[in-house]
CSV table of N, CA and C in Angstrom, one decimal:
chain,number,residue,atom,x,y,z
A,55,ILE,N,4.8,-6.3,8.0
A,55,ILE,CA,3.7,-5.9,8.9
A,55,ILE,C,3.0,-7.2,9.4
A,56,ASP,N,2.3,-7.0,10.4
A,56,ASP,CA,1.5,-8.1,11.0
A,56,ASP,C,0.3,-8.3,10.0
A,57,PRO,N,0.1,-9.6,9.5
A,57,PRO,CA,-0.9,-9.8,8.5
A,57,PRO,C,-2.3,-10.0,9.1
A,58,ARG,N,-2.8,-8.9,9.7
A,58,ARG,CA,-4.1,-8.9,10.3
A,58,ARG,C,-4.9,-7.8,9.6
A,59,ASN,N,-6.2,-7.6,10.0
A,59,ASN,CA,-7.0,-6.5,9.6
A,59,ASN,C,-6.6,-5.3,10.3
A,60,TYR,N,-6.6,-4.1,9.6
A,60,TYR,CA,-6.3,-2.8,10.2
A,60,TYR,C,-7.5,-2.0,10.1
A,61,PHE,N,-7.8,-1.1,11.1
A,61,PHE,CA,-8.9,-0.2,11.1
A,61,PHE,C,-8.4,1.1,10.6
A,62,SER,N,-9.3,1.8,9.8
A,62,SER,CA,-8.9,3.1,9.4
A,62,SER,C,-8.6,4.0,10.6
A,63,GLY,N,-7.6,4.8,10.5
A,63,GLY,CA,-7.2,5.6,11.7
A,63,GLY,C,-6.0,5.0,12.5
A,64,GLU,N,-5.8,3.7,12.3
A,64,GLU,CA,-4.7,3.0,13.0
A,64,GLU,C,-3.4,3.4,12.3
A,65,THR,N,-2.3,2.9,13.0
A,65,THR,CA,-0.9,3.1,12.4
A,65,THR,C,-0.4,1.7,12.1
A,66,LEU,N,0.1,1.6,10.8
A,66,LEU,CA,0.8,0.3,10.4
A,66,LEU,C,2.2,0.5,10.8
A,67,LEU,N,2.7,-0.5,11.5
A,67,LEU,CA,4.1,-0.6,12.0
A,67,LEU,C,4.7,-1.8,11.3
A,68,GLY,N,5.9,-1.7,10.9
A,68,GLY,CA,6.6,-2.8,10.3
A,68,GLY,C,8.1,-2.6,10.0
A,69,LYS,N,8.7,-3.5,9.3
A,69,LYS,CA,10.1,-3.4,9.0
A,69,LYS,C,10.2,-3.7,7.5
A,70,VAL,N,11.1,-3.0,6.8
A,70,VAL,CA,11.5,-3.3,5.5
A,70,VAL,C,12.8,-4.0,5.7
A,71,LYS,N,12.9,-5.3,5.2
A,71,LYS,CA,14.1,-6.1,5.3
A,71,LYS,C,14.6,-6.3,3.9
A,72,LEU,N,15.9,-6.1,3.7
A,72,LEU,CA,16.4,-6.2,2.3
A,72,LEU,C,17.7,-7.0,2.4
A,73,SER,N,17.9,-8.0,1.6
A,73,SER,CA,19.1,-8.8,1.5
A,73,SER,C,19.7,-8.5,0.1
A,74,VAL,N,20.9,-8.0,0.0
A,74,VAL,CA,21.5,-7.6,-1.2
A,74,VAL,C,22.7,-8.4,-1.5
A,75,GLY,N,22.7,-9.1,-2.7
A,75,GLY,CA,23.9,-9.9,-3.1
A,75,GLY,C,24.9,-9.1,-3.9
A,76,THR,N,24.4,-8.4,-4.9
A,76,THR,CA,25.2,-7.5,-5.7
A,76,THR,C,24.8,-6.1,-5.4
A,77,PRO,N,25.7,-5.2,-5.2
A,77,PRO,CA,25.4,-3.8,-4.8
A,77,PRO,C,24.4,-3.2,-5.8
A,78,ILE,N,23.5,-2.4,-5.3
A,78,ILE,CA,22.5,-1.7,-6.0
A,78,ILE,C,22.7,-0.2,-6.1
A,79,ALA,N,22.9,0.3,-7.3
A,79,ALA,CA,23.0,1.8,-7.4
A,79,ALA,C,21.7,2.4,-7.5
A,80,TYR,N,21.5,3.6,-7.0
A,80,TYR,CA,20.3,4.4,-7.1
A,80,TYR,C,20.6,5.9,-7.1
A,81,SER,N,19.6,6.7,-7.6
A,81,SER,CA,19.8,8.1,-7.6
A,81,SER,C,19.0,8.9,-6.6
A,82,ARG,N,17.8,8.4,-6.3
A,82,ARG,CA,16.9,9.1,-5.4
A,82,ARG,C,16.7,8.4,-4.0
A,83,GLY,N,16.8,7.1,-4.0
A,83,GLY,CA,16.6,6.4,-2.7
A,83,GLY,C,15.7,5.2,-2.8
A,84,LEU,N,15.5,4.6,-1.6
A,84,LEU,CA,14.7,3.5,-1.4
A,84,LEU,C,13.4,4.0,-0.7
A,85,PHE,N,12.2,3.7,-1.3
A,85,PHE,CA,11.0,4.3,-0.8
A,85,PHE,C,10.0,3.2,-0.4
A,86,LEU,N,9.2,3.5,0.5
A,86,LEU,CA,8.0,2.7,0.9
A,86,LEU,C,6.8,3.4,0.5
A,87,HIS,N,5.9,2.7,-0.2
A,87,HIS,CA,4.6,3.2,-0.8
A,87,HIS,C,3.4,2.6,-0.1
A,88,PHE,N,2.4,3.3,0.2
A,88,PHE,CA,1.1,2.8,0.6
A,88,PHE,C,0.1,3.3,-0.4
A,89,ARG,N,-0.6,2.4,-1.1
A,89,ARG,CA,-1.5,2.9,-2.2
A,89,ARG,C,-2.8,2.1,-2.1
A,90,GLY,N,-3.9,2.9,-2.2
A,90,GLY,CA,-5.2,2.3,-2.2
A,90,GLY,C,-5.9,2.7,-3.5
A,91,LYS,N,-6.6,1.7,-4.1
A,91,LYS,CA,-7.3,2.0,-5.4
A,91,LYS,C,-8.7,1.3,-5.4
A,92,GLU,N,-9.6,2.0,-6.0
A,92,GLU,CA,-10.9,1.4,-6.2
A,92,GLU,C,-11.2,1.3,-7.7
A,93,SER,N,-11.9,0.3,-8.1
A,93,SER,CA,-12.2,0.0,-9.5
A,93,SER,C,-13.6,-0.6,-9.6
A,94,VAL,N,-14.3,-0.2,-10.6
A,94,VAL,CA,-15.6,-0.8,-10.9
A,94,VAL,C,-15.8,-1.1,-12.4
A,95,GLU,N,-16.4,-2.2,-12.7
A,95,GLU,CA,-16.7,-2.5,-14.1
A,95,GLU,C,-18.1,-3.1,-14.2
A,96,VAL,N,-18.9,-2.5,-15.0
A,96,VAL,CA,-20.3,-3.0,-15.2
A,96,VAL,C,-20.6,-3.1,-16.7
A,97,SER,N,-21.2,-4.2,-17.1
A,97,SER,CA,-21.6,-4.4,-18.5
A,97,SER,C,-23.1,-4.2,-18.5
A,98,GLN,N,-23.6,-3.4,-19.4
A,98,GLN,CA,-25.0,-3.2,-19.6
A,98,GLN,C,-25.4,-3.2,-21.0
A,99,GLU,N,-26.1,-4.2,-21.5
A,99,GLU,CA,-26.5,-4.4,-22.9
A,99,GLU,C,-25.2,-4.4,-23.7
A,100,ASP,N,-25.0,-3.5,-24.6
A,100,ASP,CA,-23.8,-3.5,-25.5
A,100,ASP,C,-22.7,-2.6,-25.0
A,101,ARG,N,-22.8,-2.1,-23.8
A,101,ARG,CA,-21.9,-1.1,-23.3
A,101,ARG,C,-21.2,-1.6,-22.0
A,102,ASP,N,-19.9,-1.2,-21.9
A,102,ASP,CA,-19.1,-1.5,-20.7
A,102,ASP,C,-18.9,-0.2,-20.0
A,103,HIS,N,-19.1,-0.1,-18.7
A,103,HIS,CA,-18.8,1.1,-17.9
A,103,HIS,C,-17.7,0.7,-17.0
A,104,ARG,N,-16.6,1.5,-17.0
A,104,ARG,CA,-15.4,1.3,-16.2
A,104,ARG,C,-15.0,2.5,-15.5
A,105,GLY,N,-14.5,2.4,-14.3
A,105,GLY,CA,-14.0,3.5,-13.5
A,105,GLY,C,-12.9,3.1,-12.6
A,106,GLU,N,-11.9,3.9,-12.4
A,106,GLU,CA,-10.9,3.6,-11.4
A,106,GLU,C,-10.5,4.9,-10.8
A,107,ARG,N,-10.1,4.8,-9.5
A,107,ARG,CA,-9.7,6.0,-8.8
A,107,ARG,C,-8.7,5.6,-7.7
A,108,ILE,N,-7.6,6.4,-7.5
A,108,ILE,CA,-6.7,6.2,-6.4
A,108,ILE,C,-7.3,6.8,-5.2
A,109,ILE,N,-7.4,6.0,-4.1
A,109,ILE,CA,-7.9,6.5,-2.9
A,109,ILE,C,-6.8,7.2,-2.0
A,110,VAL,N,-5.7,6.6,-2.0
A,110,VAL,CA,-4.6,7.1,-1.2
A,110,VAL,C,-3.3,6.7,-1.9
A,111,ASP,N,-2.3,7.5,-1.9
A,111,ASP,CA,-1.0,7.3,-2.5
A,111,ASP,C,0.0,8.0,-1.7
A,112,ARG,N,0.7,7.4,-0.8
A,112,ARG,CA,1.6,8.0,0.1
A,112,ARG,C,3.0,7.3,-0.1
A,113,SER,N,4.0,8.1,-0.1
A,113,SER,CA,5.4,7.5,-0.2
A,113,SER,C,6.2,8.1,0.9
A,114,GLN,N,7.2,7.3,1.4
A,114,GLN,CA,8.1,7.9,2.4
A,114,GLN,C,9.5,7.2,2.1
A,115,SER,N,10.5,8.1,2.3
A,115,SER,CA,11.9,7.6,2.1
A,115,SER,C,12.3,6.7,3.2
A,116,VAL,N,12.9,5.6,2.8
A,116,VAL,CA,13.5,4.6,3.8
A,116,VAL,C,15.0,4.8,3.8
A,117,LEU,N,15.6,5.1,2.7
A,117,LEU,CA,17.0,5.3,2.6
A,117,LEU,C,17.3,6.3,1.5
A,118,SER,N,18.1,7.4,1.9
A,118,SER,CA,18.4,8.4,0.9
A,118,SER,C,19.8,9.0,1.1
A,119,ASP,N,20.6,8.4,1.9
A,119,ASP,CA,21.9,9.1,2.3
A,119,ASP,C,23.1,8.6,1.5
A,120,SER,N,22.9,7.7,0.5
A,120,SER,CA,24.1,7.3,-0.3
A,120,SER,C,23.6,6.9,-1.7
A,121,SER,N,24.5,6.6,-2.6
A,121,SER,CA,24.0,6.3,-3.9
A,121,SER,C,24.1,4.8,-4.2
A,122,THR,N,24.6,4.0,-3.3
A,122,THR,CA,24.7,2.5,-3.5
A,122,THR,C,24.4,1.8,-2.2
A,123,ILE,N,23.6,0.7,-2.4
A,123,ILE,CA,23.3,-0.2,-1.3
A,123,ILE,C,24.3,-1.3,-1.5
A,124,SER,N,25.3,-1.5,-0.5
A,124,SER,CA,26.3,-2.5,-0.6
A,124,SER,C,25.7,-3.9,-0.3
A,125,SER,N,26.5,-4.9,-0.6
A,125,SER,CA,26.0,-6.3,-0.3
A,125,SER,C,25.8,-6.4,1.2
A,126,GLY,N,24.8,-7.2,1.6
A,126,GLY,CA,24.5,-7.4,3.0
A,126,GLY,C,23.1,-7.5,3.3
A,127,ARG,N,22.7,-7.5,4.6
A,127,ARG,CA,21.3,-7.6,5.0
A,127,ARG,C,21.0,-6.3,5.8
A,128,TYR,N,19.8,-5.7,5.5
A,128,TYR,CA,19.4,-4.5,6.0
A,128,TYR,C,18.0,-4.6,6.6
A,129,CYS,N,17.7,-3.7,7.6
A,129,CYS,CA,16.4,-3.7,8.2
A,129,CYS,C,16.1,-2.2,8.6
A,130,TRP,N,15.0,-1.7,8.1
A,130,TRP,CA,14.5,-0.4,8.5
A,130,TRP,C,13.1,-0.4,9.0
A,131,ARG,N,12.8,0.2,10.1
A,131,ARG,CA,11.5,0.3,10.7
A,131,ARG,C,10.7,1.4,10.0
A,132,PHE,N,9.4,1.2,9.9
A,132,PHE,CA,8.5,2.2,9.3
A,132,PHE,C,7.2,2.3,10.0
A,133,SER,N,6.5,3.4,9.9
A,133,SER,CA,5.1,3.5,10.3
A,133,SER,C,4.3,4.3,9.3
A,134,VAL,N,3.1,3.9,9.1
A,134,VAL,CA,2.2,4.6,8.2
A,134,VAL,C,0.9,4.8,8.9
A,135,VAL,N,0.5,6.1,9.1
A,135,VAL,CA,-0.8,6.4,9.7
A,135,VAL,C,-1.9,6.3,8.7
A,136,LEU,N,-2.9,5.5,8.9
A,136,LEU,CA,-4.0,5.4,8.0
A,136,LEU,C,-5.0,6.5,8.3
A,137,ARG,N,-5.5,7.1,7.2
A,137,ARG,CA,-6.5,8.2,7.4
A,137,ARG,C,-7.7,7.6,8.0
A,138,PRO,N,-8.4,8.3,8.9
A,138,PRO,CA,-9.6,7.8,9.6
A,138,PRO,C,-10.8,7.5,8.7
A,139,ASN,N,-10.8,8.0,7.5
A,139,ASN,CA,-12.0,7.9,6.6
A,139,ASN,C,-11.7,6.9,5.4
A,140,LEU,N,-10.7,6.1,5.5
A,140,LEU,CA,-10.5,5.2,4.4
A,140,LEU,C,-11.6,4.1,4.3
A,141,PRO,N,-12.1,3.9,3.1
A,141,PRO,CA,-13.1,2.8,3.0
A,141,PRO,C,-12.5,1.4,3.2
A,142,SER,N,-13.4,0.5,3.6
A,142,SER,CA,-13.0,-0.9,3.8
A,142,SER,C,-12.5,-1.6,2.6
A,143,THR,N,-11.6,-2.5,2.7
A,143,THR,CA,-11.2,-3.4,1.6
A,143,THR,C,-12.4,-4.1,1.2
A,144,TYR,N,-12.5,-4.3,-0.1
A,144,TYR,CA,-13.7,-4.9,-0.7
A,144,TYR,C,-13.4,-5.5,-2.0
A,145,VAL,N,-13.8,-6.8,-2.3
A,145,VAL,CA,-13.6,-7.4,-3.6
A,145,VAL,C,-14.9,-8.1,-4.0
A,146,ASP,N,-15.3,-7.8,-5.2
A,146,ASP,CA,-16.6,-8.4,-5.7
A,146,ASP,C,-16.4,-8.6,-7.2
A,147,TYR,N,-17.4,-9.2,-7.8
A,147,TYR,CA,-17.3,-9.5,-9.3
A,147,TYR,C,-17.3,-8.2,-10.0
A,148,PHE,N,-18.0,-7.1,-9.6
A,148,PHE,CA,-18.1,-5.9,-10.3
A,148,PHE,C,-17.0,-4.9,-9.9
A,149,GLY,N,-16.2,-5.1,-8.9
A,149,GLY,CA,-15.2,-4.1,-8.6
A,149,GLY,C,-14.5,-4.5,-7.3
A,150,PHE,N,-13.6,-3.5,-6.9
A,150,PHE,CA,-12.8,-3.8,-5.7
A,150,PHE,C,-12.3,-2.5,-5.1
A,151,ILE,N,-12.0,-2.5,-3.8
A,151,ILE,CA,-11.2,-1.5,-3.1
A,151,ILE,C,-10.0,-2.3,-2.5
A,152,ARG,N,-8.8,-2.0,-2.9
A,152,ARG,CA,-7.6,-2.7,-2.5
A,152,ARG,C,-6.6,-1.7,-2.0
A,153,TYR,N,-5.8,-2.2,-1.0
A,153,TYR,CA,-4.6,-1.4,-0.5
A,153,TYR,C,-3.4,-2.3,-0.6
A,154,MET,N,-2.3,-1.7,-1.0
A,154,MET,CA,-1.0,-2.4,-1.1
A,154,MET,C,0.1,-1.6,-0.4
A,155,LEU,N,1.1,-2.3,0.1
A,155,LEU,CA,2.3,-1.7,0.7
A,155,LEU,C,3.4,-2.3,-0.1
A,156,PHE,N,4.3,-1.4,-0.7
A,156,PHE,CA,5.4,-1.9,-1.5
A,156,PHE,C,6.6,-1.0,-1.4
A,157,THR,N,7.8,-1.5,-1.8
A,157,THR,CA,9.0,-0.7,-1.8
A,157,THR,C,9.4,-0.6,-3.2
A,158,SER,N,10.2,0.5,-3.5
A,158,SER,CA,10.8,0.7,-4.8
A,158,SER,C,12.1,1.5,-4.7
A,159,ILE,N,12.8,1.5,-5.7
A,159,ILE,CA,14.0,2.3,-5.8
A,159,ILE,C,13.8,3.4,-6.8
A,160,ASP,N,14.2,4.6,-6.5
A,160,ASP,CA,14.1,5.8,-7.4
A,160,ASP,C,12.7,6.1,-7.8
A,161,ASP,N,12.3,6.0,-9.0
A,161,ASP,CA,11.1,6.5,-9.5
A,161,ASP,C,9.9,5.5,-9.3
A,162,GLY,N,10.1,4.4,-8.7
A,162,GLY,CA,9.0,3.4,-8.5
A,162,GLY,C,9.0,2.3,-9.5
A,163,ALA,N,9.9,2.3,-10.4
A,163,ALA,CA,9.9,1.3,-11.5
A,163,ALA,C,10.4,0.0,-11.0
A,164,THR,N,11.2,-0.1,-10.0
A,164,THR,CA,11.8,-1.3,-9.5
A,164,THR,C,11.1,-1.6,-8.2
A,165,HIS,N,10.3,-2.7,-8.1
A,165,HIS,CA,9.6,-3.1,-6.9
A,165,HIS,C,10.3,-4.3,-6.3
A,166,PHE,N,10.5,-4.2,-5.0
A,166,PHE,CA,11.1,-5.3,-4.3
A,166,PHE,C,10.1,-6.3,-3.7
A,167,PHE,N,9.1,-5.8,-3.2
A,167,PHE,CA,8.0,-6.6,-2.6
A,167,PHE,C,6.7,-5.8,-2.6
A,168,SER,N,5.6,-6.5,-2.6
A,168,SER,CA,4.3,-5.9,-2.3
A,168,SER,C,3.5,-6.8,-1.4
A,169,ILE,N,2.7,-6.2,-0.6
A,169,ILE,CA,1.9,-7.0,0.3
A,169,ILE,C,0.5,-6.3,0.5
A,170,PRO,N,-0.5,-7.1,0.4
A,170,PRO,CA,-1.9,-6.5,0.5
A,170,PRO,C,-2.1,-6.1,2.0
A,171,VAL,N,-2.9,-5.1,2.2
A,171,VAL,CA,-3.2,-4.6,3.5
A,171,VAL,C,-4.8,-4.6,3.5
A,172,ARG,N,-5.3,-5.3,4.5
A,172,ARG,CA,-6.8,-5.3,4.7
A,172,ARG,C,-7.2,-4.2,5.7
A,173,ILE,N,-8.1,-3.4,5.2
A,173,ILE,CA,-8.6,-2.3,6.1
A,173,ILE,C,-10.1,-2.4,6.3
A,174,ILE,N,-10.4,-2.1,7.5
A,174,ILE,CA,-11.9,-2.1,7.9
A,174,ILE,C,-12.2,-0.7,8.4
A,175,CYS,N,-13.3,-0.2,7.9
A,175,CYS,CA,-13.7,1.1,8.4
A,175,CYS,C,-15.1,0.9,9.1
A,176,PRO,N,-15.1,1.0,10.4
A,176,PRO,CA,-16.3,0.8,11.2
A,176,PRO,C,-17.4,1.7,10.7
A,177,LEU,N,-18.6,1.3,10.7
A,177,LEU,CA,-19.8,2.1,10.3
A,177,LEU,C,-20.1,3.1,11.4
A,178,THR,N,-19.9,2.8,12.6
A,178,THR,CA,-20.0,3.7,13.8
A,178,THR,C,-18.8,3.7,14.6
A,179,LYS,N,-18.6,4.7,15.3
A,179,LYS,CA,-17.4,4.8,16.2
A,179,LYS,C,-17.8,4.1,17.6
A,180,PRO,N,-16.8,3.5,18.2
A,180,PRO,CA,-17.2,2.8,19.5
A,180,PRO,C,-17.4,3.9,20.5
A,181,ILE,N,-18.3,3.6,21.5
A,181,ILE,CA,-18.6,4.5,22.6
A,181,ILE,C,-17.4,4.5,23.6
A,182,PRO,N,-16.9,5.7,23.9
A,182,PRO,CA,-15.8,5.7,24.9
A,182,PRO,C,-16.2,5.1,26.2
A,183,PRO,N,-15.2,4.5,26.9
A,183,PRO,CA,-15.5,3.9,28.2
A,183,PRO,C,-15.8,5.0,29.3
């Protein structure tokens, strides 16, 4: 994907590129995941307060029509529509809101790559022309 900021409501467009030396066997397929997570941790006197929540967790199949990826180079296009109400990416000492795009084979245990996605949610909508 283009390494820029994205606005909530936009569509992420990109390509999954894969170079395979040794054939890879799989049972369910190759998947693209878009995941957003928020976390907070605050220490107060002798107590720690922690919280985590998944904001968005979407998966889409990139390849599911065979059980082996043969040696070679591959490229698949993808698009992910961002919900219009996603909160902005945020990182601070006490917590964060982060979004990641990554690929996996089968159950998500094998990751090929992950890339952070920066999202901005405008406080007000622009006035139409």
